[in-house]
PDB file of C-alpha atoms and ligand atoms in Angstrom:
ATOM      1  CA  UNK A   1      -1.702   1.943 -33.645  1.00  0.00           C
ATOM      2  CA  UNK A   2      -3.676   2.552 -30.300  1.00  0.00           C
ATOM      3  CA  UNK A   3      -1.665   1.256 -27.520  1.00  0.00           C
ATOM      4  CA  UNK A   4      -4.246  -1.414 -26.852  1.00  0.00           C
ATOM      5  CA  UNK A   5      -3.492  -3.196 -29.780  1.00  0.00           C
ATOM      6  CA  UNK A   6      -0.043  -3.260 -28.847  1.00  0.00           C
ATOM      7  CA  UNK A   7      -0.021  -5.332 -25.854  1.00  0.00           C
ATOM      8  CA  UNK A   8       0.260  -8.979 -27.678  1.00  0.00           C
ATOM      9  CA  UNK A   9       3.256  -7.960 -29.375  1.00  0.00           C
ATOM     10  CA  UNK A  10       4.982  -6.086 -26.558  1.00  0.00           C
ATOM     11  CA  UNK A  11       4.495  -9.492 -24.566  1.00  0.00           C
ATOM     12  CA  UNK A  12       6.539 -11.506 -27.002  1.00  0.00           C
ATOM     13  CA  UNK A  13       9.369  -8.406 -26.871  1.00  0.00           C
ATOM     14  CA  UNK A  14       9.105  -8.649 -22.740  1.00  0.00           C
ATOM     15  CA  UNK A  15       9.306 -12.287 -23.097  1.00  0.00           C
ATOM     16  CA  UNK A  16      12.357 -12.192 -25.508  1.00  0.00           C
ATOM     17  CA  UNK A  17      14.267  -9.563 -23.290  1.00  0.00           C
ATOM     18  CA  UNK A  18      13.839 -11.980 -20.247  1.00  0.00           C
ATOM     19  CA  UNK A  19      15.175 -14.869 -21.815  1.00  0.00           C
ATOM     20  CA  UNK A  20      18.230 -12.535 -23.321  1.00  0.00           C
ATOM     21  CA  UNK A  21      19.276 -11.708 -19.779  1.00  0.00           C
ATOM     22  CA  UNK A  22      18.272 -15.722 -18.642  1.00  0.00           C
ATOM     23  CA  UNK A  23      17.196 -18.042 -20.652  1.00  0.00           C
ATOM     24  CA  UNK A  24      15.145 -19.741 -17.570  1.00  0.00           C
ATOM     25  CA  UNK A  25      13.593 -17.163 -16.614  1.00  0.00           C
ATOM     26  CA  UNK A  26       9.953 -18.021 -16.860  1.00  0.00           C
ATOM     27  CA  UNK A  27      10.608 -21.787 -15.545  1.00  0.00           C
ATOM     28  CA  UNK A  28      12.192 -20.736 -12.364  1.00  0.00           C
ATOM     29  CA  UNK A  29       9.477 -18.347 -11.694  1.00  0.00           C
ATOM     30  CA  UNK A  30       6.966 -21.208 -12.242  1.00  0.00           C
ATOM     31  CA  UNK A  31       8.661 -23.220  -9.790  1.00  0.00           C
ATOM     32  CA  UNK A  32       6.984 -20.778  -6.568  1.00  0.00           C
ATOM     33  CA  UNK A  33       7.269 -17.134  -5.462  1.00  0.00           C
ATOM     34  CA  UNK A  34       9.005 -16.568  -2.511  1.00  0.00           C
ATOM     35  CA  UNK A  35       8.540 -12.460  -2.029  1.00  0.00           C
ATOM     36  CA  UNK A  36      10.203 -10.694   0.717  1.00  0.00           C
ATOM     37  CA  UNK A  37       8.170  -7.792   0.654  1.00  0.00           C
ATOM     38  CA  UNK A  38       4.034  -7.227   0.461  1.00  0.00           C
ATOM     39  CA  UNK A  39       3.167  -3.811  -1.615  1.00  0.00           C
ATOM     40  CA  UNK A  40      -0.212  -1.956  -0.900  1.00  0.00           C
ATOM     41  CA  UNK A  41      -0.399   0.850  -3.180  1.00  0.00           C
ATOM     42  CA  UNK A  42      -3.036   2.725  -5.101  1.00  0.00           C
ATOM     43  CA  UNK A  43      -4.686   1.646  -8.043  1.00  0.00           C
ATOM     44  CA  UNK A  44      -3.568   5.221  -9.633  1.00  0.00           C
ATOM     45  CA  UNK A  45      -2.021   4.266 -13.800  1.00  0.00           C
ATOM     46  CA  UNK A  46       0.825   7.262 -12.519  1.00  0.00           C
ATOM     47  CA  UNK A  47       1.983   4.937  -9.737  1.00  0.00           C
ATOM     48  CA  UNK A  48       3.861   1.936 -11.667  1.00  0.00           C
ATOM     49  CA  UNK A  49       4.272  -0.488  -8.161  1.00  0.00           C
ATOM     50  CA  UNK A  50       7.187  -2.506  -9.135  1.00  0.00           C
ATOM     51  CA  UNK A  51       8.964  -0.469 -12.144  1.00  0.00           C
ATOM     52  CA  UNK A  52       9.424   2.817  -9.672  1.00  0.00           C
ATOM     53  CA  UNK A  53      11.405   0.225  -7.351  1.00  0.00           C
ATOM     54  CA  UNK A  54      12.980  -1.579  -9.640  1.00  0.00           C
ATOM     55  CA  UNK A  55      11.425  -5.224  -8.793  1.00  0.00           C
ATOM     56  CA  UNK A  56      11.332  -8.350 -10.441  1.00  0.00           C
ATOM     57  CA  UNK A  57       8.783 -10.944 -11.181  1.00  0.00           C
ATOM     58  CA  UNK A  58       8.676 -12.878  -7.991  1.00  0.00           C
ATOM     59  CA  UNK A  59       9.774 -10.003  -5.561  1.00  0.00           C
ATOM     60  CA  UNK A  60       6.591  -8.452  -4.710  1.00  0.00           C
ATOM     61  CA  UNK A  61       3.450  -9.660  -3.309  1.00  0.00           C
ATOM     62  CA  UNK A  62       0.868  -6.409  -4.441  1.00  0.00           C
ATOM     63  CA  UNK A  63      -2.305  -5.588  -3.510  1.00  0.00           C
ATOM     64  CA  UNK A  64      -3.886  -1.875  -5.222  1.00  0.00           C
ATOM     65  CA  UNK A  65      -7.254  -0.642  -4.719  1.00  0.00           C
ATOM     66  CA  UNK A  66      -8.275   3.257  -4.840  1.00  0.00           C
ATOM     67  CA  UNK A  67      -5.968   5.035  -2.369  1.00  0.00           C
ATOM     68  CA  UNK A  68      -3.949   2.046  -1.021  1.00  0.00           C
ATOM     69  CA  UNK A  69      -6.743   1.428   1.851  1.00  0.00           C
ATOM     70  CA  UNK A  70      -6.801  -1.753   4.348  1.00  0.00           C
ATOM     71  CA  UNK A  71     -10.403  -0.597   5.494  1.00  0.00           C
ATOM     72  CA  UNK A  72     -11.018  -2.801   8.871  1.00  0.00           C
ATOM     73  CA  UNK A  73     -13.789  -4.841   7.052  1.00  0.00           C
ATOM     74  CA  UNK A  74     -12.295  -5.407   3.729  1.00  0.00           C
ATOM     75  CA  UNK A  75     -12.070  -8.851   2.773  1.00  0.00           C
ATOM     76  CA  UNK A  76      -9.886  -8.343  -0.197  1.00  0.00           C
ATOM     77  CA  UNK A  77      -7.071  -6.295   1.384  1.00  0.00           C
ATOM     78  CA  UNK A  78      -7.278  -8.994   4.642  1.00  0.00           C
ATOM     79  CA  UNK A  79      -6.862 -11.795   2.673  1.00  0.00           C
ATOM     80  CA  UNK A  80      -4.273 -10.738   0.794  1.00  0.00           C
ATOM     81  CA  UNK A  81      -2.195  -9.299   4.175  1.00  0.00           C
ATOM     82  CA  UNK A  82      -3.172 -13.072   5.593  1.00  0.00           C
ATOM     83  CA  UNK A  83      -1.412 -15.096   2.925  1.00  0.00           C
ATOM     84  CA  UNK A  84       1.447 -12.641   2.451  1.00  0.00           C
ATOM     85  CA  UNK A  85       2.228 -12.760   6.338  1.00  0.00           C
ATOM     86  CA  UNK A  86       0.902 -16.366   7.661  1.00  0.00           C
ATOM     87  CA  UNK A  87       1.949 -18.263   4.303  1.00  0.00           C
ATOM     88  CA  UNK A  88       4.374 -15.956   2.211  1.00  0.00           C
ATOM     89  CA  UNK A  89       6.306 -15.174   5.088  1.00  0.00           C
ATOM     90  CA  UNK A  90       6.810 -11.967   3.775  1.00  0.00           C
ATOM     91  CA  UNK A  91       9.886  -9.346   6.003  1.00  0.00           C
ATOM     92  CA  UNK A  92       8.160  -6.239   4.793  1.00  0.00           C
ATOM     93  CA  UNK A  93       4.753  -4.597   4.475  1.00  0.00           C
ATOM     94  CA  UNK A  94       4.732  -1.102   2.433  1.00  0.00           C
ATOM     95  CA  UNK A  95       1.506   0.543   2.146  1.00  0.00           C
ATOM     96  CA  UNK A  96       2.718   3.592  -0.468  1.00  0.00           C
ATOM     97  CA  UNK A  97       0.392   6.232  -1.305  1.00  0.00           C
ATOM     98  CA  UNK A  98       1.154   9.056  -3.382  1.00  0.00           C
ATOM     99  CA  UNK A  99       0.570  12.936  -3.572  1.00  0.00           C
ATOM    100  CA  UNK A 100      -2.044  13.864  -6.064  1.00  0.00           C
ATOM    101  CA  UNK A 101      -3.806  11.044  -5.401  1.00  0.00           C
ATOM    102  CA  UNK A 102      -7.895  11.202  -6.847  1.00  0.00           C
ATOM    103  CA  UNK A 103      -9.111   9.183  -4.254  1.00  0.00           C
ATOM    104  CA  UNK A 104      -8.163  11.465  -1.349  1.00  0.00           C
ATOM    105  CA  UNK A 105      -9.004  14.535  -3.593  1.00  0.00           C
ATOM    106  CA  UNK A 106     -12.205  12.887  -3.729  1.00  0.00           C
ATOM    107  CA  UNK A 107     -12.441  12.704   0.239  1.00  0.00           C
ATOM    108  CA  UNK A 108     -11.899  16.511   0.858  1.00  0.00           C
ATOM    109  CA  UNK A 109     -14.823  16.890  -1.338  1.00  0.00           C
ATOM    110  CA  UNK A 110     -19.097  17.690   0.053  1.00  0.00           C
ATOM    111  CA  UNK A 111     -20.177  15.297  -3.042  1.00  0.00           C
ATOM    112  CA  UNK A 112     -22.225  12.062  -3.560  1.00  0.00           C
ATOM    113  CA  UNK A 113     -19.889   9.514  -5.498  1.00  0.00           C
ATOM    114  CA  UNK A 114     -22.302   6.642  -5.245  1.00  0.00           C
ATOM    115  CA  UNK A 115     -20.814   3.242  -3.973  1.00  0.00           C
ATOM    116  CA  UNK A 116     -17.344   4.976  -3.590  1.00  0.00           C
ATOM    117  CA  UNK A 117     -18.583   6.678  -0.995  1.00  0.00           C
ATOM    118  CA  UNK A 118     -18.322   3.981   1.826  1.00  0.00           C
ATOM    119  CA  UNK A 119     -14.718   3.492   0.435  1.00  0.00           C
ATOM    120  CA  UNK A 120     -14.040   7.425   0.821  1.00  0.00           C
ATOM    121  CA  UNK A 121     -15.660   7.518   4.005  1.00  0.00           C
ATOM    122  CA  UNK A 122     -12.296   5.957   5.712  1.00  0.00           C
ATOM    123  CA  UNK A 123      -9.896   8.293   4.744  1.00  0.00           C
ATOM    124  CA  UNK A 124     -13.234  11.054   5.933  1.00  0.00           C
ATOM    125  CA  UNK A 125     -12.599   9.128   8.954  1.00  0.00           C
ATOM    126  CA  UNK A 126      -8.516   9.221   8.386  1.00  0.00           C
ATOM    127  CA  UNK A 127      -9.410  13.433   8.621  1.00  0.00           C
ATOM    128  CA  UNK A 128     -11.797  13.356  11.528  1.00  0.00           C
ATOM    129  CA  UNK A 129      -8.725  11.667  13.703  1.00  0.00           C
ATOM    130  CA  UNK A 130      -6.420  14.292  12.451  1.00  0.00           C
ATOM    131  CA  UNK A 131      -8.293  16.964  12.361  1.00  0.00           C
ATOM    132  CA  UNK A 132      -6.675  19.187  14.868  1.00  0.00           C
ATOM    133  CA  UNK A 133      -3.787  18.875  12.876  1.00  0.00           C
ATOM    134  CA  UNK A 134      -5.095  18.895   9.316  1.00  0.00           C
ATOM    135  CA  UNK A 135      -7.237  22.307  10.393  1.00  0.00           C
ATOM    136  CA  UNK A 136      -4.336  24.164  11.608  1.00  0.00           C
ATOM    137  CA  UNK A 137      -2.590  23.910   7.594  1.00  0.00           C
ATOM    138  CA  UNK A 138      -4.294  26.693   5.857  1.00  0.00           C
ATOM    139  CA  UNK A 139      -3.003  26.327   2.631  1.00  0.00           C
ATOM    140  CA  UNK A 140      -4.944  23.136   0.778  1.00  0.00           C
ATOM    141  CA  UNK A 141      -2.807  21.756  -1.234  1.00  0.00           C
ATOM    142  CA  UNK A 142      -0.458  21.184   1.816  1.00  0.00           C
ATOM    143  CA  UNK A 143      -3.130  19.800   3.230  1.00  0.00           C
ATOM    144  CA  UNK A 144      -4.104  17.465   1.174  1.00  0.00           C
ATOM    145  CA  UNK A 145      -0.918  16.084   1.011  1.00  0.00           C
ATOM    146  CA  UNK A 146      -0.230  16.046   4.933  1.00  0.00           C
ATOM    147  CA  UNK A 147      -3.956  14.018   4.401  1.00  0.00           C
ATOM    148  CA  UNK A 148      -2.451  11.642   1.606  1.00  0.00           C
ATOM    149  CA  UNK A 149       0.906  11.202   4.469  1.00  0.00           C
ATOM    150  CA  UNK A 150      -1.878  10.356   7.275  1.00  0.00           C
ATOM    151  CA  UNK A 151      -3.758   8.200   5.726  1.00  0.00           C
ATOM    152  CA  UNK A 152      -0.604   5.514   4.401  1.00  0.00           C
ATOM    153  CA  UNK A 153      -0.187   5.883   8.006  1.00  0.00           C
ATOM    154  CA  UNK A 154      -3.644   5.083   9.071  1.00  0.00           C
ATOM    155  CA  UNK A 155      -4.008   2.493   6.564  1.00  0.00           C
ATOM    156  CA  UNK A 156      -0.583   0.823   8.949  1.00  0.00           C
ATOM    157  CA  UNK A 157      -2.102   1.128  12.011  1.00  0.00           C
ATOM    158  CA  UNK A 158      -5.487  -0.650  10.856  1.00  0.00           C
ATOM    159  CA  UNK A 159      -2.205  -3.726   9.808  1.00  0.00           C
ATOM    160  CA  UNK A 160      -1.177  -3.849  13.131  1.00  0.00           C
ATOM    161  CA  UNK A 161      -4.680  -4.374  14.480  1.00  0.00           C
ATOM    162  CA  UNK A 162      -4.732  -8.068  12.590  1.00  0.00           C
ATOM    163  CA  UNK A 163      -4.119 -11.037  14.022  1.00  0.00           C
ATOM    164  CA  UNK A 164      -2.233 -12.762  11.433  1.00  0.00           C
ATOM    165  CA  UNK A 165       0.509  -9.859  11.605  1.00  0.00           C
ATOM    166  CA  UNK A 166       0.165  -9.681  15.495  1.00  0.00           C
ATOM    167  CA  UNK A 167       0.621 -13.190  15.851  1.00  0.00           C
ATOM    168  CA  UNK A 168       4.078 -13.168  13.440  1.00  0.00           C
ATOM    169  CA  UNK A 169       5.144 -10.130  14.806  1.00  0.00           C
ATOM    170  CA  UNK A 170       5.284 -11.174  19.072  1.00  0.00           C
ATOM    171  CA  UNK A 171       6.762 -14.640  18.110  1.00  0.00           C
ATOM    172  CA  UNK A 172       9.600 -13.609  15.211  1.00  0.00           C
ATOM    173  CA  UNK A 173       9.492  -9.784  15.428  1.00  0.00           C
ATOM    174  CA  UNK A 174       8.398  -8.970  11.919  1.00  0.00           C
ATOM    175  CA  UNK A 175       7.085  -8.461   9.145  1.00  0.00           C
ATOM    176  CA  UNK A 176       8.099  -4.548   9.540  1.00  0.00           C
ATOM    177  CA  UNK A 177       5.685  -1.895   8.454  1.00  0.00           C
ATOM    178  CA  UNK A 178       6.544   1.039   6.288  1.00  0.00           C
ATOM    179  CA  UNK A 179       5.113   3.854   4.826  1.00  0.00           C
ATOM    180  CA  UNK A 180       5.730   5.338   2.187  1.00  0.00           C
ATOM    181  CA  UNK A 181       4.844   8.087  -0.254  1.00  0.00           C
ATOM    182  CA  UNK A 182       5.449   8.437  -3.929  1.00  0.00           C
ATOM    183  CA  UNK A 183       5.575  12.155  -5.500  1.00  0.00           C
ATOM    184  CA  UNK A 184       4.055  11.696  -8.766  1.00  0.00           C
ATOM    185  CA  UNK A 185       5.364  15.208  -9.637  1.00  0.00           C
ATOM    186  CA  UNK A 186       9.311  14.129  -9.181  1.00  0.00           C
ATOM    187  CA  UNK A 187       8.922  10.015  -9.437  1.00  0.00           C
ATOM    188  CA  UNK A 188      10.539  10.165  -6.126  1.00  0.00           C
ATOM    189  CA  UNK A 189       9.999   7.786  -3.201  1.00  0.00           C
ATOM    190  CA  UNK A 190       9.412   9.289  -0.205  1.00  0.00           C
ATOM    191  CA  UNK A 191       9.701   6.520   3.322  1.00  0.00           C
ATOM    192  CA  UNK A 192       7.838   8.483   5.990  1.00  0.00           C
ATOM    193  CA  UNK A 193       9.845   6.691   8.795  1.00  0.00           C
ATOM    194  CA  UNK A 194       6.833   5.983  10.980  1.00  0.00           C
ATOM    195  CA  UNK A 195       8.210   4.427  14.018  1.00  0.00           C
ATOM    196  CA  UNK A 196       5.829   1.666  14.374  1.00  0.00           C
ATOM    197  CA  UNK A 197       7.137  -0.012  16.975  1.00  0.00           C
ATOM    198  CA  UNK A 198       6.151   2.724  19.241  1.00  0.00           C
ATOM    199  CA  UNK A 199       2.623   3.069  17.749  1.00  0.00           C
ATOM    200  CA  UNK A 200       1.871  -0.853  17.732  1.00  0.00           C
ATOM    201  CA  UNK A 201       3.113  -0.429  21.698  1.00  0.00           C
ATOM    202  CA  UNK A 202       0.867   2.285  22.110  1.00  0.00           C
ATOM    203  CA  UNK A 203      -2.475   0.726  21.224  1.00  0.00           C
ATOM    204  CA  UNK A 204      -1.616  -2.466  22.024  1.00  0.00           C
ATOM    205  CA  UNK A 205      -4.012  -2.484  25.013  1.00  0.00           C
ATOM    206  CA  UNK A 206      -6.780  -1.831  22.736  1.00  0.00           C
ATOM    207  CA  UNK A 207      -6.091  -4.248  19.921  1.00  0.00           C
ATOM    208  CA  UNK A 208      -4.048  -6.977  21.452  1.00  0.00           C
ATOM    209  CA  UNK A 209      -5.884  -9.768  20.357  1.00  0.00           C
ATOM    210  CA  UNK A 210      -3.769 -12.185  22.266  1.00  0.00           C
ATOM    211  CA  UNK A 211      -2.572 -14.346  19.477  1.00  0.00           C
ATOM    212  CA  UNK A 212       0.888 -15.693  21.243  1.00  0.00           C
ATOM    213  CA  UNK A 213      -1.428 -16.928  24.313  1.00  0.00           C
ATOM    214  CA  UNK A 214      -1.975 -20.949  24.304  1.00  0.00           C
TER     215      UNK A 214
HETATM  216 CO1  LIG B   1      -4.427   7.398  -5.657  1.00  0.00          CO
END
């Protein structure tokens, strides 16, 4: 049978196991979500966003598009960062990306990939801030993943310029931001301890967008 065809019936099995370990388990989740953390992470099939961490129905708030980007114009990733923050209340924000990630492949690339190219064209833009660094790794592979690191991190920064987190951040000191990495090759996690703090401090004359002023 073609695993397509096998989705109905693993459904009732799901259902069944849920139920085993509590038999309310589907009316207390439609009672509300109350998710501590917000997950932005690639659309990748390889990158499983809530089985790698072990998370529940309920847990996560998750947004995935191709290589987990919050592009400063992007409605979709915005509006999901805006309920997640101003309504959700979420503590964390994770962007993950992941090493041998397409998209970013795609990026390092001199071709025309149609409409995907104004998506590409931020992490092209991820690569043009870096570059000094990025140029000085001669060996590509390494560079492409140093590229994969920058970008999560890139992707954090453009969170910090928003005025929903901005706002919750200066009046209750949170949501935190985090990025991580997953390594598809060893299904490991990987946090890239980006102290944030001392990069939201560091462009906050630029992007302060004075949210906490009456
Ligand atoms: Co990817």
């Amino acid at each position: 049978m073609e695993l397509f065809e096998q989705v109905f019936s693993n459904n009732k099995k799901w259902i069944e196991d849920k139920k085993a370990v509590r038999a309310d388990f589907f009316e207390n989740l439609s009672r509300g979500q109350n998710p501590d953390i917000l997950y932005i992470g690639c659309s990748d099939s390889r990158v499983t966003a809530e089985e790698m961490m072990g998370v529940q129905p309920g847990q996560m708030f998750v947004h995935r598009n191709i290589a987990n980007l919050v592009p400063n114009n992007d409605n979709s990733s915005a509006s999901v960062i805006e309920y997640a923050v101003g309504h959700l209340k979420v503590k964390h924000i994770v962007v993950c990306g992941h090493y041998y990630c397409g998209g970013v492949k795609a990026a390092m690339q001199s071709s025309d990939l149609g409409i995907l190219n104004p998506w590409l064209r931020n992490i092209r833009d991820v690569y043009r801030l870096h570059k000094e660094e990025l140029n000085t790794i001669k060996d590509e592979n390494q560079r492409y993943d140093r590229l994969i690191e920058l970008n999560v991190q890139e992707q954090c920064v453009n969170i910090i310029k928003m005025a929903v987190w901005q706002k919750s951040y200066l009046t209750t000191g949170g949501p935190d931001i985090h990025g991580w990495v997953f390594d598809v090759h060893t299904g490991e996690l990987k946090d890239l301890k980006i102290d944030f703090p001392r990069i939201a401090a560091g462009i906050r004359e630029i992007y302060d967008l004075g949210t906490t002023k009456s």
